[in-house]
Short mmCIF file of the N, C-alpha and C atoms (twelve columns), coordinates in Angstrom:
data_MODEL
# 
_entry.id   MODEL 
# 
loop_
_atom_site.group_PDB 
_atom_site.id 
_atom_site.type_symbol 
_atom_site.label_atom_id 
_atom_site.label_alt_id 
_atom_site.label_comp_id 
_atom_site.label_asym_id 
_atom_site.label_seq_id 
_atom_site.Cartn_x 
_atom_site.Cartn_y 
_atom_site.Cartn_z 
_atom_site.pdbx_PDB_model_num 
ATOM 1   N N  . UNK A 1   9.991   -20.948 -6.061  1 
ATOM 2   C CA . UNK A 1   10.658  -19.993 -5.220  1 
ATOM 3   C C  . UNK A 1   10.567  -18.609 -5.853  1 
ATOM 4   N N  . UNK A 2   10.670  -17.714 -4.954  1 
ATOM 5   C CA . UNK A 2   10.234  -16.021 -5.180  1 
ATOM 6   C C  . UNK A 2   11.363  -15.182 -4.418  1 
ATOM 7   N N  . UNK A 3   11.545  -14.181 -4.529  1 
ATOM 8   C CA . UNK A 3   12.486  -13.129 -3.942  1 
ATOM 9   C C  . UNK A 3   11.694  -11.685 -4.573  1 
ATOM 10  N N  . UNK A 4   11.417  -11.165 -3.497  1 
ATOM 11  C CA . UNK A 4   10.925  -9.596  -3.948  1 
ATOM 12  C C  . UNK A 4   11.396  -8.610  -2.990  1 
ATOM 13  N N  . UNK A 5   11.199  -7.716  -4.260  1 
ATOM 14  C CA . UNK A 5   11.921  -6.449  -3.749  1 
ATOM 15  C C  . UNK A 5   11.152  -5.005  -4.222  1 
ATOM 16  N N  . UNK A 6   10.812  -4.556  -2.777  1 
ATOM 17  C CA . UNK A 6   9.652   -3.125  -2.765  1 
ATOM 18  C C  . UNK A 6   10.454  -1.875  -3.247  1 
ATOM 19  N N  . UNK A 7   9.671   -1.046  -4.007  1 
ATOM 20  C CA . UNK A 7   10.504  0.178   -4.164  1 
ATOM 21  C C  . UNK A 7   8.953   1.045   -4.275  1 
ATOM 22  N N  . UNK A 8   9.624   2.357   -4.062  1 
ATOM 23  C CA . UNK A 8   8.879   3.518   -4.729  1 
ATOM 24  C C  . UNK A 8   7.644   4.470   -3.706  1 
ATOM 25  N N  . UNK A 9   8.395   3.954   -2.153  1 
ATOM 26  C CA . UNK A 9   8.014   4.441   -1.136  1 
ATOM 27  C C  . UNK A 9   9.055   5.918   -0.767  1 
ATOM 28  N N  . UNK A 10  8.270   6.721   0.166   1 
ATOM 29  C CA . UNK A 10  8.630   7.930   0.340   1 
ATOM 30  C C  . UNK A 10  7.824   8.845   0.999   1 
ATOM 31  N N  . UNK A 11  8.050   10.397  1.007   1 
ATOM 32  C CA . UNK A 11  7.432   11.302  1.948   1 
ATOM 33  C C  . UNK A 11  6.375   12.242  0.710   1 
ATOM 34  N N  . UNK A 12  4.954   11.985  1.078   1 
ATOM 35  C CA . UNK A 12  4.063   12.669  0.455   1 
ATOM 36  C C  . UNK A 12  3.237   13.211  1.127   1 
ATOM 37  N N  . UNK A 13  2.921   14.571  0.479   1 
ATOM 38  C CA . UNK A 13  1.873   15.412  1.133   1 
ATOM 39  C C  . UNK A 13  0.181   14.884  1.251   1 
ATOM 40  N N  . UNK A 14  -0.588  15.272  1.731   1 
ATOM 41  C CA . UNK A 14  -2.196  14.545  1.628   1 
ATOM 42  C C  . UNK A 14  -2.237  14.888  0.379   1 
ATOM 43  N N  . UNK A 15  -3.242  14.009  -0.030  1 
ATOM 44  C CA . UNK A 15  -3.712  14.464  -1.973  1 
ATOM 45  C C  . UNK A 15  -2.739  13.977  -3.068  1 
ATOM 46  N N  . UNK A 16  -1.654  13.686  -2.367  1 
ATOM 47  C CA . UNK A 16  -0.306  13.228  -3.033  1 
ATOM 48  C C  . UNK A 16  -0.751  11.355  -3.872  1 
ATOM 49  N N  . UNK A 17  0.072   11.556  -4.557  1 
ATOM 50  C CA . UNK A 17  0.342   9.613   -5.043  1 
ATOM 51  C C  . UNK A 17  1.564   9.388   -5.108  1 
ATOM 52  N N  . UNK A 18  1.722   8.562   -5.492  1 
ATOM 53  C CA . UNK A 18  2.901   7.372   -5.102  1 
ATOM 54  C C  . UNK A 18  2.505   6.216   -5.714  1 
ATOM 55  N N  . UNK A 19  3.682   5.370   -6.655  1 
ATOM 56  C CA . UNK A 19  3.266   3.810   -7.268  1 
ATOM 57  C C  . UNK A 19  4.350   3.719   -6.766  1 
ATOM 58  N N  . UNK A 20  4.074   2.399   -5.766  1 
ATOM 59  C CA . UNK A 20  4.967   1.368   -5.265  1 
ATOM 60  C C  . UNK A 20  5.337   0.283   -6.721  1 
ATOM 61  N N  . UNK A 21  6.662   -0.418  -6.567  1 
ATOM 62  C CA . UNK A 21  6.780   -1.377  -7.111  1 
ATOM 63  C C  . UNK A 21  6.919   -2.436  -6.407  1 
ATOM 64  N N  . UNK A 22  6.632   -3.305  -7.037  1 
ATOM 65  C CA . UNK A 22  7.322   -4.941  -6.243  1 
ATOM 66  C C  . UNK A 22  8.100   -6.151  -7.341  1 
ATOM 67  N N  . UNK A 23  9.406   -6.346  -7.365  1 
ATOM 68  C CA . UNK A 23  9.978   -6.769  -8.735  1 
ATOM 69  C C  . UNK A 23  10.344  -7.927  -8.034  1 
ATOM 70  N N  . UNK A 24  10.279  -9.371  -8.501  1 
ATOM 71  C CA . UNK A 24  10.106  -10.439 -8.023  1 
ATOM 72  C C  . UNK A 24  10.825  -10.881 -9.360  1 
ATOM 73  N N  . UNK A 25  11.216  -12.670 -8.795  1 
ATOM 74  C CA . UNK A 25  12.137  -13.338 -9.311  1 
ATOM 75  C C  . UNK A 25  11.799  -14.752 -9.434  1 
ATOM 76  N N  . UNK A 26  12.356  -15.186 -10.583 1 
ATOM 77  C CA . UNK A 26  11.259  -17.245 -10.338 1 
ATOM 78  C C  . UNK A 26  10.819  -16.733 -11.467 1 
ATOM 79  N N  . UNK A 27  10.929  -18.163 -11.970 1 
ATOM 80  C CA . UNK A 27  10.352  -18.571 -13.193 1 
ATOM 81  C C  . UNK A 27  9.013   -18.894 -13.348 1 
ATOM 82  N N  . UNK A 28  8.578   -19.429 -12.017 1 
ATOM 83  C CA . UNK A 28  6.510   -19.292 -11.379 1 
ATOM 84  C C  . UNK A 28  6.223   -18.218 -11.305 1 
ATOM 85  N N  . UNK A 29  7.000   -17.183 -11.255 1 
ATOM 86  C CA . UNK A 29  6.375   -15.680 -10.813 1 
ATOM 87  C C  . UNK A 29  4.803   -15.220 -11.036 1 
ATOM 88  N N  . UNK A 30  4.845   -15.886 -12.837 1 
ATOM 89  C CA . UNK A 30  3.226   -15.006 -13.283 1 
ATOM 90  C C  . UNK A 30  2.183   -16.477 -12.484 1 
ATOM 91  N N  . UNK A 31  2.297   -17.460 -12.087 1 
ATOM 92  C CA . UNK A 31  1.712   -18.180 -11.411 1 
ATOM 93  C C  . UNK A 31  1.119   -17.712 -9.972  1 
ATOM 94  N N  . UNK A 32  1.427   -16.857 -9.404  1 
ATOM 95  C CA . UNK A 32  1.705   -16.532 -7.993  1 
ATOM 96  C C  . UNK A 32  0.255   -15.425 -7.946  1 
ATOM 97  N N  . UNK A 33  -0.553  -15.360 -6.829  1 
ATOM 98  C CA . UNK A 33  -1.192  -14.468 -6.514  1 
ATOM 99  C C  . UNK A 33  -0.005  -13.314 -5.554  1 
ATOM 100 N N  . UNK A 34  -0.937  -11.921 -6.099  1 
ATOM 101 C CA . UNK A 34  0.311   -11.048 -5.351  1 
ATOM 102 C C  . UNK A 34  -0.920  -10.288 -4.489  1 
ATOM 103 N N  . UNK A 35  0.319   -9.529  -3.028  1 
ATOM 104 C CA . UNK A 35  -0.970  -8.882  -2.607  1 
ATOM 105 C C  . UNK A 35  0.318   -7.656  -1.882  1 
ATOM 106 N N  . UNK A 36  -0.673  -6.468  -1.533  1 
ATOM 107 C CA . UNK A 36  0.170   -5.649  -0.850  1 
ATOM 108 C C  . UNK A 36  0.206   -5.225  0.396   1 
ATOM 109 N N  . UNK A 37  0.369   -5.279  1.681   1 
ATOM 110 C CA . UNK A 37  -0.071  -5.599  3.115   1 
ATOM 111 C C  . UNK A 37  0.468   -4.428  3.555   1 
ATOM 112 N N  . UNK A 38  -0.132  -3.712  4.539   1 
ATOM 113 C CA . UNK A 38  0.455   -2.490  5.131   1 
ATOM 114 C C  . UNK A 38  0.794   -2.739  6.567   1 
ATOM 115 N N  . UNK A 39  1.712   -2.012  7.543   1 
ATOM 116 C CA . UNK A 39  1.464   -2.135  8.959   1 
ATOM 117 C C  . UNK A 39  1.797   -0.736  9.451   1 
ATOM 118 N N  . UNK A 40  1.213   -0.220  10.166  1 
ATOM 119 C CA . UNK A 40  1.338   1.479   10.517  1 
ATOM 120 C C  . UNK A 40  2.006   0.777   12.302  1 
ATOM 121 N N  . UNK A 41  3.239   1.409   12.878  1 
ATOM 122 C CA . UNK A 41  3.156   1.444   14.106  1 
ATOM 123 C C  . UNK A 41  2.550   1.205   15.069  1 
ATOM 124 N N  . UNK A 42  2.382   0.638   16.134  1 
ATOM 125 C CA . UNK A 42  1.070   0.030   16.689  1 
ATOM 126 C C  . UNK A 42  0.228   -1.269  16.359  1 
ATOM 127 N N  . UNK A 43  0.182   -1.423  14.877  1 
ATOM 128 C CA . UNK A 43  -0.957  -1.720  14.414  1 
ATOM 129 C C  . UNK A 43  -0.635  -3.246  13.835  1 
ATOM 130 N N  . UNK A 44  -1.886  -4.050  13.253  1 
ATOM 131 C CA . UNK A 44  -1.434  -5.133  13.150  1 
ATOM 132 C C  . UNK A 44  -0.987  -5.114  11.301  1 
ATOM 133 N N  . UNK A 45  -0.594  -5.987  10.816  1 
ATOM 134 C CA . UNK A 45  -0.209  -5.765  9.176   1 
ATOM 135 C C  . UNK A 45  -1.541  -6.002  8.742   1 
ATOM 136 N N  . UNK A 46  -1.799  -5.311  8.140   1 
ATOM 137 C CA . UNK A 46  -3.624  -5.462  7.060   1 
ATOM 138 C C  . UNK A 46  -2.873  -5.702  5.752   1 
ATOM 139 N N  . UNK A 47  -3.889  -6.633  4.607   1 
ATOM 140 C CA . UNK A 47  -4.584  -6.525  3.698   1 
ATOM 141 C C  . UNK A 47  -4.985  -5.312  3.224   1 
ATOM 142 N N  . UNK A 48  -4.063  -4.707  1.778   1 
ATOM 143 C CA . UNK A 48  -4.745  -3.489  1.356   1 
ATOM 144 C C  . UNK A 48  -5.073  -3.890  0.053   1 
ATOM 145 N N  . UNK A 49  -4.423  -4.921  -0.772  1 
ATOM 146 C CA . UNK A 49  -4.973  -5.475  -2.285  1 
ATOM 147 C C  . UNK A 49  -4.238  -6.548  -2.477  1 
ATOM 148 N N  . UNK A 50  -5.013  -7.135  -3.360  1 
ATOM 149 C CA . UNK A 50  -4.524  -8.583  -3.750  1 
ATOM 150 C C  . UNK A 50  -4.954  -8.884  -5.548  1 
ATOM 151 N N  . UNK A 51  -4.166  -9.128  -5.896  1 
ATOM 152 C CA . UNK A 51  -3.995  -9.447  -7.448  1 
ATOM 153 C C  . UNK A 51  -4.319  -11.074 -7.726  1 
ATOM 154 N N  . UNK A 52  -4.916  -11.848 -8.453  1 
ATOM 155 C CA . UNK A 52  -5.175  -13.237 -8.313  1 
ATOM 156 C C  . UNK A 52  -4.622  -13.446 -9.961  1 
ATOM 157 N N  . UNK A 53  -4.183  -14.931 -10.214 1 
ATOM 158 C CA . UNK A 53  -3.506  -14.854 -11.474 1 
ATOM 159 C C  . UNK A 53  -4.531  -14.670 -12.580 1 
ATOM 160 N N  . UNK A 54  -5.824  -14.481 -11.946 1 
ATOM 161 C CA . UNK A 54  -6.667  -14.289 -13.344 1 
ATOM 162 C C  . UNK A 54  -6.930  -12.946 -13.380 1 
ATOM 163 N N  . UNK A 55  -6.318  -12.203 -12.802 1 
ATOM 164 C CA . UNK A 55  -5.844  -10.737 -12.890 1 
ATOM 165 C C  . UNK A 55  -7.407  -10.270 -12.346 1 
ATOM 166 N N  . UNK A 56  -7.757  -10.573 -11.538 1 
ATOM 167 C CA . UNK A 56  -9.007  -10.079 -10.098 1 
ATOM 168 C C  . UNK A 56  -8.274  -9.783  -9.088  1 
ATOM 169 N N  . UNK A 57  -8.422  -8.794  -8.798  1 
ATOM 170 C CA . UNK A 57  -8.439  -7.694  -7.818  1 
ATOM 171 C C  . UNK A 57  -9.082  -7.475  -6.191  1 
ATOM 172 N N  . UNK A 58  -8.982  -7.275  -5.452  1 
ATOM 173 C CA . UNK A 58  -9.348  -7.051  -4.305  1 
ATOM 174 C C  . UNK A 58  -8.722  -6.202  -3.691  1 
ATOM 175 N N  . UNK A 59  -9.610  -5.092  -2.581  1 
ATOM 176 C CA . UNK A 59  -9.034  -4.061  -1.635  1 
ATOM 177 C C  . UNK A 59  -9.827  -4.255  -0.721  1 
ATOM 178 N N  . UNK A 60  -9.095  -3.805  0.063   1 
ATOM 179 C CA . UNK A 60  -9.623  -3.206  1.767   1 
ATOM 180 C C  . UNK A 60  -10.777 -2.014  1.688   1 
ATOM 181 N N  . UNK A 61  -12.101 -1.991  2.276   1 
ATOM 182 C CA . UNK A 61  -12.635 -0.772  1.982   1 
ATOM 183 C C  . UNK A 61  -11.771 0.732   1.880   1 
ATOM 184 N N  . UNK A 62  -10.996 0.584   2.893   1 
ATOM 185 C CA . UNK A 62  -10.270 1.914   3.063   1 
ATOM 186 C C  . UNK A 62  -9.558  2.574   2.116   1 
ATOM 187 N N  . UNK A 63  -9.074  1.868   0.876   1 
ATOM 188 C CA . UNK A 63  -8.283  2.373   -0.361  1 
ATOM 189 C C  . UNK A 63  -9.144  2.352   -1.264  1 
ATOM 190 N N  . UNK A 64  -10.404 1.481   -1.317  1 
ATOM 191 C CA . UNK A 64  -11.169 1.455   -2.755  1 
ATOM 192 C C  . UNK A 64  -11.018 2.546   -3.623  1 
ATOM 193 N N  . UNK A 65  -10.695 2.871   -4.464  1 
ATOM 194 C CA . UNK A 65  -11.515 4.260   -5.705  1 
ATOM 195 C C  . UNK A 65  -10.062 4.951   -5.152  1 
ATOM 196 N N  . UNK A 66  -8.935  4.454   -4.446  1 
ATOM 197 C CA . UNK A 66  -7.876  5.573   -4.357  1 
ATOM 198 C C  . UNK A 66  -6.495  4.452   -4.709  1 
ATOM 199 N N  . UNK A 67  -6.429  3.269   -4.439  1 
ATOM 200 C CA . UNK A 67  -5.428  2.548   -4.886  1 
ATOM 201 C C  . UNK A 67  -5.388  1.368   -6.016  1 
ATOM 202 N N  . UNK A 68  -4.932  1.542   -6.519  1 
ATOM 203 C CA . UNK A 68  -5.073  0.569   -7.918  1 
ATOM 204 C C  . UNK A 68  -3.936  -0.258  -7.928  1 
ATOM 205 N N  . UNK A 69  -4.015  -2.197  -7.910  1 
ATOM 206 C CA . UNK A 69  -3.139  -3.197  -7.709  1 
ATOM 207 C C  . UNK A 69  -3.294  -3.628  -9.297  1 
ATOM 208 N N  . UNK A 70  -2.171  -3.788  -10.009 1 
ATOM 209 C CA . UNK A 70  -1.699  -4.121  -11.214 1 
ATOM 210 C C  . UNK A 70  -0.237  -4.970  -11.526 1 
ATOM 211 N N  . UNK A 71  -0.267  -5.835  -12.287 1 
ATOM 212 C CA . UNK A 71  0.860   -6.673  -12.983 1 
ATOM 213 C C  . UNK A 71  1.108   -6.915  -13.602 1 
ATOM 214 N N  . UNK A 72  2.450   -6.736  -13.872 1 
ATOM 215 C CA . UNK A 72  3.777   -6.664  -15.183 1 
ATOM 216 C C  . UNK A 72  4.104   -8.232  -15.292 1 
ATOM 217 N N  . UNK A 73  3.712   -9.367  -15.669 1 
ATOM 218 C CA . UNK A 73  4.264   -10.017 -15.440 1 
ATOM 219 C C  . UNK A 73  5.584   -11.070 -16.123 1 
ATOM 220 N N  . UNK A 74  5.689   -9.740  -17.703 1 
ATOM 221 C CA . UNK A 74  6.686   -9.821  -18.099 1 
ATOM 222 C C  . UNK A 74  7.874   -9.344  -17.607 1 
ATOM 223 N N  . UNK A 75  7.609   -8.174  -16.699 1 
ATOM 224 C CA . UNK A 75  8.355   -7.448  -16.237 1 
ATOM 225 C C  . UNK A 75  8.508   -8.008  -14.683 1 
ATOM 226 N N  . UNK A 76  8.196   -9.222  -14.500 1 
ATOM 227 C CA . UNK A 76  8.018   -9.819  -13.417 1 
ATOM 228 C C  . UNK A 76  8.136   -8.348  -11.785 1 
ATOM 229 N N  . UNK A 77  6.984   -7.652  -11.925 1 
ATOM 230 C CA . UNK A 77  6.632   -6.948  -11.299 1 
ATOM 231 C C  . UNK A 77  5.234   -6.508  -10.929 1 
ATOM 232 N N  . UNK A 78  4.697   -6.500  -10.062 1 
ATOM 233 C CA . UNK A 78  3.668   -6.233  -9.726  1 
ATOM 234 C C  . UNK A 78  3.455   -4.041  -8.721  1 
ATOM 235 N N  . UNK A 79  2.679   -3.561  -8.781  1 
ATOM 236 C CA . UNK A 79  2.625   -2.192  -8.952  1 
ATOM 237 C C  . UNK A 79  1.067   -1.866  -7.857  1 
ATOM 238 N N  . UNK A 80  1.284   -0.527  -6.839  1 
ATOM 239 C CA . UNK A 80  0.526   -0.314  -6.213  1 
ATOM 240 C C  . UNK A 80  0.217   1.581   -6.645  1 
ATOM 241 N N  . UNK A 81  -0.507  1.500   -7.293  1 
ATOM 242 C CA . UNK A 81  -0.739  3.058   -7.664  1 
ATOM 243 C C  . UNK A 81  -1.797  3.610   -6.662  1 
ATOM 244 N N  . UNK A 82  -1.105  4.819   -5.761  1 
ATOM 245 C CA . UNK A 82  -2.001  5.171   -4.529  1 
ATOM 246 C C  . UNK A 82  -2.300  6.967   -4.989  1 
ATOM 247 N N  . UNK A 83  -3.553  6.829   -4.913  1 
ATOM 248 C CA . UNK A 83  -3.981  8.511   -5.286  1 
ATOM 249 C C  . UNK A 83  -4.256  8.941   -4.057  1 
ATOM 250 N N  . UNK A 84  -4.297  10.420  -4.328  1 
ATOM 251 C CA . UNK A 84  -5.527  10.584  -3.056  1 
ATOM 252 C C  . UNK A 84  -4.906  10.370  -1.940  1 
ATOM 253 N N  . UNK A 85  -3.516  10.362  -1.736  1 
ATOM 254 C CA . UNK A 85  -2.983  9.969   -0.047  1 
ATOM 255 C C  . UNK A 85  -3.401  10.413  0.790   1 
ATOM 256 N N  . UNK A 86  -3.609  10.054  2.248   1 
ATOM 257 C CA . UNK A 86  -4.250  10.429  3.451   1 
ATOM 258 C C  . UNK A 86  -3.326  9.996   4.427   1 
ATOM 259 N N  . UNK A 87  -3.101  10.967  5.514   1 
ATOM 260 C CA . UNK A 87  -2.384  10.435  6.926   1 
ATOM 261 C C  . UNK A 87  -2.409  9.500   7.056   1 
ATOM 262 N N  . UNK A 88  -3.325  8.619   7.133   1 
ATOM 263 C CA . UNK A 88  -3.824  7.371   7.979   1 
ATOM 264 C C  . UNK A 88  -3.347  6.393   6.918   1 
ATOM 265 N N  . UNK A 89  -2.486  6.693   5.449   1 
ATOM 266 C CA . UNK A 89  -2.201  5.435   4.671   1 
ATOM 267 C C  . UNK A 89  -0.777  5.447   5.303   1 
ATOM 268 N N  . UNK A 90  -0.420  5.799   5.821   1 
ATOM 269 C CA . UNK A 90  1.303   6.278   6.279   1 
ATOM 270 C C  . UNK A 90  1.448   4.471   7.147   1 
ATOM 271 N N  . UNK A 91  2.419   4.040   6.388   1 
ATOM 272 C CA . UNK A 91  2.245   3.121   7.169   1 
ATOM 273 C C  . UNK A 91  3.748   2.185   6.336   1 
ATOM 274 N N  . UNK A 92  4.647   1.201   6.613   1 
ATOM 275 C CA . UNK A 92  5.660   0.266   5.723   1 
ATOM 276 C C  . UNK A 92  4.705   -0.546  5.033   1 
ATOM 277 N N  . UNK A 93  4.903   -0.332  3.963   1 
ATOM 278 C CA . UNK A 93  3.780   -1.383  2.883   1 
ATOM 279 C C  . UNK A 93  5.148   -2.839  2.276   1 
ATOM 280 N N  . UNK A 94  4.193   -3.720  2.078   1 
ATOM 281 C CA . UNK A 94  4.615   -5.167  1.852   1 
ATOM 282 C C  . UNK A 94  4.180   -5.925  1.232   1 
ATOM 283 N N  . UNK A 95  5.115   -6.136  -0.134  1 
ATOM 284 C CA . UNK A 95  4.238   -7.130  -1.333  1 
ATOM 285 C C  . UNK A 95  4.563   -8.485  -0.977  1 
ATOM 286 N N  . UNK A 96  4.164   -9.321  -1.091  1 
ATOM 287 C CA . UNK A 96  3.406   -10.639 -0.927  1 
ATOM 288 C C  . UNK A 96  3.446   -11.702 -1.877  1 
ATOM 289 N N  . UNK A 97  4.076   -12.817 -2.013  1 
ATOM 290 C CA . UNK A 97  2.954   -13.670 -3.228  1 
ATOM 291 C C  . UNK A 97  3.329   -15.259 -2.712  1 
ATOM 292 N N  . UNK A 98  2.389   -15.798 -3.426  1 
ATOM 293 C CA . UNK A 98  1.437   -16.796 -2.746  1 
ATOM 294 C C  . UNK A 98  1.395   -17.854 -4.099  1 
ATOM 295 N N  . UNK A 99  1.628   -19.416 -3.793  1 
ATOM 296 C CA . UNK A 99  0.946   -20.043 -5.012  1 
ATOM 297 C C  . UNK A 99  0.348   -20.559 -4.438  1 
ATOM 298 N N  . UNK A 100 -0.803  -20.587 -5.147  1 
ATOM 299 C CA . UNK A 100 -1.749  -21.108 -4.607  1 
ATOM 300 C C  . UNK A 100 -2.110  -21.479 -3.599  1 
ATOM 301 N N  . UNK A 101 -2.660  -22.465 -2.399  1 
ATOM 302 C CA . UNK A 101 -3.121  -22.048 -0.951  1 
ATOM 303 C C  . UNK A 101 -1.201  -22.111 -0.193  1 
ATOM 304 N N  . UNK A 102 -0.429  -22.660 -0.684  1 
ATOM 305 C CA . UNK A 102 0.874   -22.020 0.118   1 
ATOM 306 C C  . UNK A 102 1.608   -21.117 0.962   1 
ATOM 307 N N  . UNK A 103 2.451   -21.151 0.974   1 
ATOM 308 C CA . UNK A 103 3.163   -19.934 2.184   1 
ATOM 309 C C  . UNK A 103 3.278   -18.655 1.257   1 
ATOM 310 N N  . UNK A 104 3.204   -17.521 1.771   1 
ATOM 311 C CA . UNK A 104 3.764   -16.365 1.476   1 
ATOM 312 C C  . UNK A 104 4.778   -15.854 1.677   1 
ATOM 313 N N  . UNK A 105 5.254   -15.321 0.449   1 
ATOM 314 C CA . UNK A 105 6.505   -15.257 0.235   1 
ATOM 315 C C  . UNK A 105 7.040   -13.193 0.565   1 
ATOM 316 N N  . UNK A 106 7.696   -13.194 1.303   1 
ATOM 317 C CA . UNK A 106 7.469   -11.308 1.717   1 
ATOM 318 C C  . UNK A 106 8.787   -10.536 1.680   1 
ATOM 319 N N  . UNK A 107 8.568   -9.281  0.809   1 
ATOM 320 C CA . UNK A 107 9.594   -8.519  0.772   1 
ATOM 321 C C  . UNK A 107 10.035  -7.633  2.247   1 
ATOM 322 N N  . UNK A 108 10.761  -6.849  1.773   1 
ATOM 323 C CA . UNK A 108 11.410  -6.199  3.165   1 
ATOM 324 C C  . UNK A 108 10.621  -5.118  3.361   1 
ATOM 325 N N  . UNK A 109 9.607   -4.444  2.514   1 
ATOM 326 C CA . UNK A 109 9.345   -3.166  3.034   1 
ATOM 327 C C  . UNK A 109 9.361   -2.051  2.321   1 
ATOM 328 N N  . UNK A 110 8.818   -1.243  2.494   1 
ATOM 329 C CA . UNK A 110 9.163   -0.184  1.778   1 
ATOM 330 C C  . UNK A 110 7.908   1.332   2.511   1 
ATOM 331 N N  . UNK A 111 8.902   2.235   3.006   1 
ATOM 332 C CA . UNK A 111 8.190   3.522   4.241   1 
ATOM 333 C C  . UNK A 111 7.194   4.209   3.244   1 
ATOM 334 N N  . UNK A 112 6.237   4.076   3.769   1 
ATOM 335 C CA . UNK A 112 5.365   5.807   2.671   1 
ATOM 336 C C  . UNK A 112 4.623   6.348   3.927   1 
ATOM 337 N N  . UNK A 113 5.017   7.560   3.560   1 
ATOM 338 C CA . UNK A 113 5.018   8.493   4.713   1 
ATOM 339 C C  . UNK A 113 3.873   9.488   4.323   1 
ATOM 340 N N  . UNK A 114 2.368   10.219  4.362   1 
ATOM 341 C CA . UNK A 114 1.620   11.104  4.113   1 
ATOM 342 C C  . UNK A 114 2.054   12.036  5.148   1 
ATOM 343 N N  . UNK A 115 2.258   13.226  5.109   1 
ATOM 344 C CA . UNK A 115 2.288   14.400  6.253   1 
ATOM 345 C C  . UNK A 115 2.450   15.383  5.257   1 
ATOM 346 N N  . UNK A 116 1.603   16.532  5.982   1 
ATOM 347 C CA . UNK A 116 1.923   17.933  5.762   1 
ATOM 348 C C  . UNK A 116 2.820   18.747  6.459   1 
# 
């Protein structure tokens, strides 16, 4: 079992960054693949990165070379470092984790807002 909780969302200008957190709970924690899912209004929730416990990585073309997925997993936290913000990342982002082919386990949310 897991419980997470998003932080470190907010209102940024284009060009701006922002590191999301995601601080999770459970004694499986560092077992767990983590991932961070976005959904903009309208739209359906995407896949923007995924962390695997052998600490491999995956993104969505759209963030490559601007968002970086990393884990604390002493700090039973996992971390979304976003450079380079753009309008179009504006969207409630949502960390994730997973053991192995299982259910996903999902926090509440957290707003990041790009506008000038």
């Amino acid at each position: 079992q897991v419980q997470l909780m998003e932080s470190g969302g907010g209102l940024v200008q284009p060009g701006g960054s922002l590191r999301l957190s995601c601080a999770g709970s459970g004694t499986v924690f560092p077992f767990y693949a983590m991932s961070w899912y976005r959904q903009a209004p309208g739209n359906q929730r995407e896949l923007v990165a995924k962390i695997v416990t052998g600490r491999i990585t995956h993104y969505t073309d759209a963030v490559k070379g601007r968002f970086t997925i990393s884990r604390d997993n002493a700090k039973n936290t996992v971390y979304l470092q976003m450079n380079n913000l753009k309008t179009e990342d504006t969207a409630v982002y949502y960390c994730s984790a997973q053991f192995r082919t299982g259910p996903e386990t999902w926090g509440q949310g957290t707003q990041v807002t790009v506008s000038s």
